[in-house]
DNA sequence: CGGGTGCTTGATCTCTATCAACTGGTGTGG
DNA sequence: CCACACCAGTTGATAGAGATCAAGCACCCG
């Protein structure tokens, strides 16, 4: 019998929205031993070069993955919100090549990597589910690389805003085209490869063109189509449709 | 009995150098149905937005994965050489969000995705092997994002050269610190997010500082340590040590 | 009320893009 | 053997994008 209010249910629901699991797979996942932890804003959950043995599932909050240069410059690689499994990679990779840091007070669930690995052996469905998660991660990295490498400043910022909006809307943190932006301009800058000042000016350009408006941290996307055009945003790279279905009658 | 000269053996050896497989897993892999194909230079193996159902294993050659903007600007996401499995992701992702293109005449092996997926179900060792491959891919993307987003021009170019050198040396395409660069300056530029002109000038700076030299396409890394320092290159992100070993006595 | 943090603005300078021309090597065909 | 085309690499001049430095403002919270 499935326990109600198991904190793992949110992630389970997300996985099953892509593709339903067998009852066995479901039960095995919900039986994983977990440790809840709470972090304040701007805490490092994982330090670069750490040897971690636990991945973490975000219950509520916002974190980023990032890498830094010897001179202190930082590049944020991705943002993650509720029901995202972060650092799933530590299941197989021995050392973390990047850090993980909170951008708001965040509750996470720590799960032992060996337990995760064992789950993928006992339940191949989970091997596919986690692999799919990793593939989507990689797809997002590619899109961000394009963003940082080839888009002009306004386009970069616009693209990031649309991605954040898209992700927040999936977890019910938007109202129509309004949402509260959980990330400061400084951190947005580190995500798009610009200086904070130039990020600020790009935001102003978006406002001048009537594409967004904001009061404090509350953003509103006023011209969604223009934003999409400007930043050539196409949510396909987030692969919302879920994984390919295994076709057993094929060799 | 294992067939000699099976073209899949190169990749198998690479996987097993990280972690040995069971005989069953080995045999199942070598029994995969494959179709060899040869491509000339600058051919698109996979077009962006394609719905492919076959991944491809490079036997000999050089390809890149890339994304393009509506205005035609291109960002190369990664380079791949002999014994790299490219587009492994098409096993689970329905549409390709990027293209794949050759940079020299290249021989590949096409493998049906359903067969690959089935292999991961029958042999969980392969699920882990492929997942690991995907995780390393993602780690490289993160490093490239840092490269493009935060490193100065010379650093970017230096870093890319060291990565290419590192990859070529693993497949025996280097002699000491010499190797023939299979990629034009135009394409290097698309990989580091610079213009071709500026990439050229960055190369010249590396030469002026005595870090590299080149005659035609033959490059030589003359001051490896200085190059590493300049571009803060640390091969850890390539995760050469292989995956974590499953620990069965852990819950 | 004071101080911290995040946002905004202005001035200046550097880095990188763009455009255009030129070089040198290689391959091809007459 | 030469003329020609083609392509990668190189160089110069100029414009523009974005960084940097410095200061001021607004808000929140103790």
mmCIF file of C-alpha atoms in Angstrom, chain A residues 3-238:
data_model
loop_
_atom_site.group_PDB
_atom_site.id
_atom_site.type_symbol
_atom_site.label_atom_id
_atom_site.label_comp_id
_atom_site.label_asym_id
_atom_site.label_seq_id
_atom_site.Cartn_x
_atom_site.Cartn_y
_atom_site.Cartn_z
ATOM 1 C CA UNK A 3 2.030 5.659 1.943
ATOM 2 C CA UNK A 4 0.288 9.010 1.634
ATOM 3 C CA UNK A 5 2.415 12.123 1.909
ATOM 4 C CA UNK A 6 5.590 10.270 1.125
ATOM 5 C CA UNK A 7 7.815 13.148 0.019
ATOM 6 C CA UNK A 8 8.977 11.041 -2.940
ATOM 7 C CA UNK A 9 5.514 11.118 -4.480
ATOM 8 C CA UNK A 10 6.025 14.405 -6.257
ATOM 9 C CA UNK A 11 8.937 13.100 -8.270
ATOM 10 C CA UNK A 12 7.156 9.815 -8.847
ATOM 11 C CA UNK A 13 4.180 11.684 -10.293
ATOM 12 C CA UNK A 14 6.482 13.637 -12.593
ATOM 13 C CA UNK A 15 8.119 10.453 -13.866
ATOM 14 C CA UNK A 16 4.782 8.753 -14.332
ATOM 15 C CA UNK A 17 3.364 11.703 -16.206
ATOM 16 C CA UNK A 18 5.937 10.856 -18.854
ATOM 17 C CA UNK A 19 5.374 7.120 -18.704
ATOM 18 C CA UNK A 20 3.488 4.986 -16.156
ATOM 19 C CA UNK A 21 5.480 2.526 -14.068
ATOM 20 C CA UNK A 22 4.665 -0.977 -12.901
ATOM 21 C CA UNK A 23 3.440 -1.307 -9.339
ATOM 22 C CA UNK A 24 6.662 -3.054 -8.381
ATOM 23 C CA UNK A 25 8.772 -0.208 -9.711
ATOM 24 C CA UNK A 26 6.600 2.298 -7.919
ATOM 25 C CA UNK A 27 6.839 0.500 -4.584
ATOM 26 C CA UNK A 28 10.564 -0.044 -4.865
ATOM 27 C CA UNK A 29 11.094 3.661 -5.440
ATOM 28 C CA UNK A 30 8.883 4.756 -2.561
ATOM 29 C CA UNK A 31 10.789 2.410 -0.295
ATOM 30 C CA UNK A 32 14.085 4.216 -0.885
ATOM 31 C CA UNK A 33 15.657 5.446 2.350
ATOM 32 C CA UNK A 34 15.782 9.230 2.354
ATOM 33 C CA UNK A 35 16.965 12.009 4.605
ATOM 34 C CA UNK A 36 15.249 15.379 4.435
ATOM 35 C CA UNK A 37 17.441 18.441 4.770
ATOM 36 C CA UNK A 38 16.749 22.121 4.724
ATOM 37 C CA UNK A 39 19.087 24.798 3.410
ATOM 38 C CA UNK A 40 18.992 28.539 3.745
ATOM 39 C CA UNK A 41 19.466 30.812 0.736
ATOM 40 C CA UNK A 42 22.937 30.793 -0.885
ATOM 41 C CA UNK A 43 24.182 27.598 0.730
ATOM 42 C CA UNK A 44 26.380 25.156 -1.173
ATOM 43 C CA UNK A 45 24.762 21.745 -1.127
ATOM 44 C CA UNK A 46 27.647 20.246 -3.080
ATOM 45 C CA UNK A 47 31.069 21.805 -3.453
ATOM 46 C CA UNK A 48 33.090 21.493 -6.667
ATOM 47 C CA UNK A 49 35.433 18.475 -6.581
ATOM 48 C CA UNK A 50 33.428 16.897 -3.767
ATOM 49 C CA UNK A 51 33.148 13.128 -3.683
ATOM 50 C CA UNK A 52 29.485 12.797 -2.903
ATOM 51 C CA UNK A 53 27.578 9.581 -2.490
ATOM 52 C CA UNK A 54 24.097 10.997 -2.181
ATOM 53 C CA UNK A 55 21.988 12.628 -4.825
ATOM 54 C CA UNK A 56 19.320 15.089 -3.890
ATOM 55 C CA UNK A 57 15.731 15.559 -4.832
ATOM 56 C CA UNK A 58 14.327 19.046 -4.466
ATOM 57 C CA UNK A 59 11.062 19.094 -2.579
ATOM 58 C CA UNK A 60 10.602 22.825 -2.637
ATOM 59 C CA UNK A 61 12.935 25.647 -3.582
ATOM 60 C CA UNK A 62 15.487 26.609 -6.205
ATOM 61 C CA UNK A 63 19.099 25.570 -6.786
ATOM 62 C CA UNK A 64 21.693 26.028 -9.498
ATOM 63 C CA UNK A 65 24.560 23.923 -10.720
ATOM 64 C CA UNK A 66 27.679 25.906 -11.499
ATOM 65 C CA UNK A 67 31.375 25.809 -12.295
ATOM 66 C CA UNK A 68 33.993 28.401 -11.412
ATOM 67 C CA UNK A 69 37.255 29.556 -12.947
ATOM 68 C CA UNK A 70 40.467 30.004 -10.926
ATOM 69 C CA UNK A 71 39.931 33.771 -11.064
ATOM 70 C CA UNK A 72 36.556 33.359 -9.406
ATOM 71 C CA UNK A 73 34.341 33.838 -12.436
ATOM 72 C CA UNK A 74 31.257 31.655 -12.255
ATOM 73 C CA UNK A 75 29.156 29.996 -14.906
ATOM 74 C CA UNK A 76 25.780 28.658 -13.868
ATOM 75 C CA UNK A 77 24.915 25.534 -15.837
ATOM 76 C CA UNK A 78 21.292 25.014 -14.916
ATOM 77 C CA UNK A 79 18.515 25.903 -12.531
ATOM 78 C CA UNK A 80 16.358 23.356 -10.766
ATOM 79 C CA UNK A 81 13.072 23.609 -8.938
ATOM 80 C CA UNK A 82 10.519 21.437 -7.092
ATOM 81 C CA UNK A 83 10.581 17.739 -7.992
ATOM 82 C CA UNK A 84 13.867 17.927 -9.852
ATOM 83 C CA UNK A 85 16.436 15.257 -9.123
ATOM 84 C CA UNK A 86 19.797 16.988 -8.956
ATOM 85 C CA UNK A 87 23.160 15.315 -8.927
ATOM 86 C CA UNK A 88 21.694 12.077 -10.161
ATOM 87 C CA UNK A 89 25.047 11.815 -11.883
ATOM 88 C CA UNK A 90 26.854 11.165 -8.629
ATOM 89 C CA UNK A 91 25.317 7.697 -8.840
ATOM 90 C CA UNK A 92 27.927 6.808 -11.445
ATOM 91 C CA UNK A 93 30.492 9.600 -11.501
ATOM 92 C CA UNK A 94 33.050 9.450 -8.753
ATOM 93 C CA UNK A 95 33.754 13.142 -8.257
ATOM 94 C CA UNK A 96 31.456 16.054 -8.796
ATOM 95 C CA UNK A 97 32.844 18.422 -11.410
ATOM 96 C CA UNK A 98 30.530 21.241 -10.377
ATOM 97 C CA UNK A 99 28.889 22.806 -7.364
ATOM 98 C CA UNK A 100 25.258 23.038 -6.332
ATOM 99 C CA UNK A 101 23.929 26.084 -4.527
ATOM 100 C CA UNK A 102 20.545 27.287 -3.316
ATOM 101 C CA UNK A 103 18.909 30.487 -4.551
ATOM 102 C CA UNK A 104 16.091 30.447 -2.034
ATOM 103 C CA UNK A 105 15.461 28.512 1.163
ATOM 104 C CA UNK A 106 15.223 24.970 -0.143
ATOM 105 C CA UNK A 107 14.120 21.601 1.171
ATOM 106 C CA UNK A 108 15.815 18.588 -0.375
ATOM 107 C CA UNK A 109 15.759 14.854 0.091
ATOM 108 C CA UNK A 110 19.125 13.135 0.177
ATOM 109 C CA UNK A 111 19.142 9.657 -1.352
ATOM 110 C CA UNK A 112 22.049 7.281 -1.213
ATOM 111 C CA UNK A 113 23.569 6.643 -4.626
ATOM 112 C CA UNK A 114 24.062 2.953 -4.087
ATOM 113 C CA UNK A 115 20.383 2.576 -3.335
ATOM 114 C CA UNK A 116 19.603 4.432 -6.558
ATOM 115 C CA UNK A 117 21.975 2.218 -8.522
ATOM 116 C CA UNK A 118 20.490 -0.912 -7.001
ATOM 117 C CA UNK A 119 17.028 0.319 -7.964
ATOM 118 C CA UNK A 120 18.105 0.598 -11.587
ATOM 119 C CA UNK A 121 19.316 -2.998 -11.496
ATOM 120 C CA UNK A 122 16.209 -4.403 -9.832
ATOM 121 C CA UNK A 123 13.825 -2.293 -11.894
ATOM 122 C CA UNK A 124 15.009 -1.582 -15.448
ATOM 123 C CA UNK A 125 12.154 0.889 -15.795
ATOM 124 C CA UNK A 126 14.024 3.118 -13.382
ATOM 125 C CA UNK A 127 17.231 2.763 -15.325
ATOM 126 C CA UNK A 128 15.385 4.235 -18.292
ATOM 127 C CA UNK A 129 13.697 6.912 -16.226
ATOM 128 C CA UNK A 130 16.975 8.157 -14.776
ATOM 129 C CA UNK A 131 18.767 7.864 -18.093
ATOM 130 C CA UNK A 132 16.017 9.924 -19.674
ATOM 131 C CA UNK A 133 16.411 12.553 -16.966
ATOM 132 C CA UNK A 134 20.124 12.728 -17.735
ATOM 133 C CA UNK A 135 19.460 13.029 -21.456
ATOM 134 C CA UNK A 136 17.104 15.940 -20.899
ATOM 135 C CA UNK A 137 19.707 17.586 -18.680
ATOM 136 C CA UNK A 138 22.230 17.245 -21.478
ATOM 137 C CA UNK A 139 19.762 18.680 -23.995
ATOM 138 C CA UNK A 140 19.294 21.724 -21.781
ATOM 139 C CA UNK A 141 23.063 22.152 -21.501
ATOM 140 C CA UNK A 142 23.338 22.158 -25.281
ATOM 141 C CA UNK A 143 20.661 24.803 -25.568
ATOM 142 C CA UNK A 144 22.391 26.928 -22.937
ATOM 143 C CA UNK A 145 25.675 26.558 -24.769
ATOM 144 C CA UNK A 146 23.987 27.934 -27.864
ATOM 145 C CA UNK A 147 22.519 30.700 -25.731
ATOM 146 C CA UNK A 148 25.827 31.737 -24.236
ATOM 147 C CA UNK A 149 27.893 31.165 -27.351
ATOM 148 C CA UNK A 150 25.804 32.587 -30.137
ATOM 149 C CA UNK A 151 22.772 34.579 -29.045
ATOM 150 C CA UNK A 152 22.927 38.350 -28.572
ATOM 151 C CA UNK A 153 22.514 39.711 -25.044
ATOM 152 C CA UNK A 154 18.755 40.433 -25.084
ATOM 153 C CA UNK A 155 18.119 37.086 -26.720
ATOM 154 C CA UNK A 156 20.082 35.303 -24.030
ATOM 155 C CA UNK A 157 18.213 36.959 -21.198
ATOM 156 C CA UNK A 158 14.866 36.506 -22.929
ATOM 157 C CA UNK A 159 15.554 32.844 -23.509
ATOM 158 C CA UNK A 160 16.465 32.241 -19.897
ATOM 159 C CA UNK A 161 13.335 34.022 -18.675
ATOM 160 C CA UNK A 162 11.169 31.862 -20.902
ATOM 161 C CA UNK A 163 12.849 28.695 -19.685
ATOM 162 C CA UNK A 164 12.366 29.667 -16.060
ATOM 163 C CA UNK A 165 8.759 30.596 -16.762
ATOM 164 C CA UNK A 166 8.231 27.273 -18.490
ATOM 165 C CA UNK A 167 9.693 25.305 -15.593
ATOM 166 C CA UNK A 168 7.814 27.261 -12.946
ATOM 167 C CA UNK A 169 4.524 26.843 -14.771
ATOM 168 C CA UNK A 170 4.959 23.061 -14.693
ATOM 169 C CA UNK A 171 5.064 23.098 -10.917
ATOM 170 C CA UNK A 172 2.254 25.572 -10.461
ATOM 171 C CA UNK A 173 4.385 28.533 -9.524
ATOM 172 C CA UNK A 174 2.896 30.846 -12.164
ATOM 173 C CA UNK A 175 -0.388 32.665 -12.501
ATOM 174 C CA UNK A 176 -1.172 33.238 -16.129
ATOM 175 C CA UNK A 177 1.919 35.012 -17.419
ATOM 176 C CA UNK A 178 2.985 36.207 -13.972
ATOM 177 C CA UNK A 179 5.509 34.590 -11.665
ATOM 178 C CA UNK A 180 7.932 35.545 -8.975
ATOM 179 C CA UNK A 181 11.488 35.301 -10.226
ATOM 180 C CA UNK A 182 13.538 33.428 -7.640
ATOM 181 C CA UNK A 183 16.895 34.493 -9.090
ATOM 182 C CA UNK A 184 18.736 37.795 -8.752
ATOM 183 C CA UNK A 185 20.108 39.689 -11.742
ATOM 184 C CA UNK A 186 23.599 38.866 -10.563
ATOM 185 C CA UNK A 187 22.879 35.171 -10.843
ATOM 186 C CA UNK A 188 20.982 35.552 -14.093
ATOM 187 C CA UNK A 189 24.151 37.188 -15.401
ATOM 188 C CA UNK A 190 26.236 34.180 -14.375
ATOM 189 C CA UNK A 191 23.792 31.960 -16.224
ATOM 190 C CA UNK A 192 23.858 33.825 -19.536
ATOM 191 C CA UNK A 193 27.565 34.694 -19.614
ATOM 192 C CA UNK A 194 27.143 38.456 -19.306
ATOM 193 C CA UNK A 195 28.049 41.042 -16.678
ATOM 194 C CA UNK A 196 25.383 41.988 -14.173
ATOM 195 C CA UNK A 197 25.198 45.505 -15.547
ATOM 196 C CA UNK A 198 24.640 44.328 -19.081
ATOM 197 C CA UNK A 199 22.039 41.818 -17.927
ATOM 198 C CA UNK A 200 20.206 44.676 -16.236
ATOM 199 C CA UNK A 201 20.263 46.702 -19.439
ATOM 200 C CA UNK A 202 19.036 43.747 -21.460
ATOM 201 C CA UNK A 203 16.110 43.418 -19.074
ATOM 202 C CA UNK A 204 15.370 47.088 -19.586
ATOM 203 C CA UNK A 205 15.387 46.570 -23.335
ATOM 204 C CA UNK A 206 12.836 43.793 -22.941
ATOM 205 C CA UNK A 207 10.700 46.180 -20.900
ATOM 206 C CA UNK A 208 11.085 49.005 -23.423
ATOM 207 C CA UNK A 209 9.864 46.693 -26.167
ATOM 208 C CA UNK A 210 6.828 45.808 -24.073
ATOM 209 C CA UNK A 211 7.777 42.160 -23.799
ATOM 210 C CA UNK A 212 8.016 41.944 -20.036
ATOM 211 C CA UNK A 213 7.236 44.050 -17.009
ATOM 212 C CA UNK A 214 8.052 43.578 -13.382
ATOM 213 C CA UNK A 215 7.188 44.934 -9.979
ATOM 214 C CA UNK A 216 9.847 43.899 -7.533
ATOM 215 C CA UNK A 217 10.491 40.216 -8.103
ATOM 216 C CA UNK A 218 7.155 39.631 -9.753
ATOM 217 C CA UNK A 219 7.653 39.293 -13.482
ATOM 218 C CA UNK A 220 5.040 39.334 -16.170
ATOM 219 C CA UNK A 221 5.500 38.194 -19.742
ATOM 220 C CA UNK A 222 3.436 40.662 -21.714
ATOM 221 C CA UNK A 223 4.214 39.556 -25.265
ATOM 222 C CA UNK A 224 4.939 35.872 -25.231
ATOM 223 C CA UNK A 225 5.139 35.483 -28.986
ATOM 224 C CA UNK A 226 7.549 38.371 -29.428
ATOM 225 C CA UNK A 227 9.695 36.942 -26.644
ATOM 226 C CA UNK A 228 9.763 33.561 -28.345
ATOM 227 C CA UNK A 229 10.737 35.119 -31.646
ATOM 228 C CA UNK A 230 13.384 37.356 -30.150
ATOM 229 C CA UNK A 231 15.084 34.559 -28.276
ATOM 230 C CA UNK A 232 14.189 31.732 -30.682
ATOM 231 C CA UNK A 233 12.728 29.805 -27.791
ATOM 232 C CA UNK A 234 11.282 26.418 -28.648
ATOM 233 C CA UNK A 235 10.459 24.210 -25.635
ATOM 234 C CA UNK A 236 11.258 21.103 -27.677
ATOM 235 C CA UNK A 237 14.724 20.991 -26.115
ATOM 236 C CA UNK A 238 13.084 20.373 -22.739
#
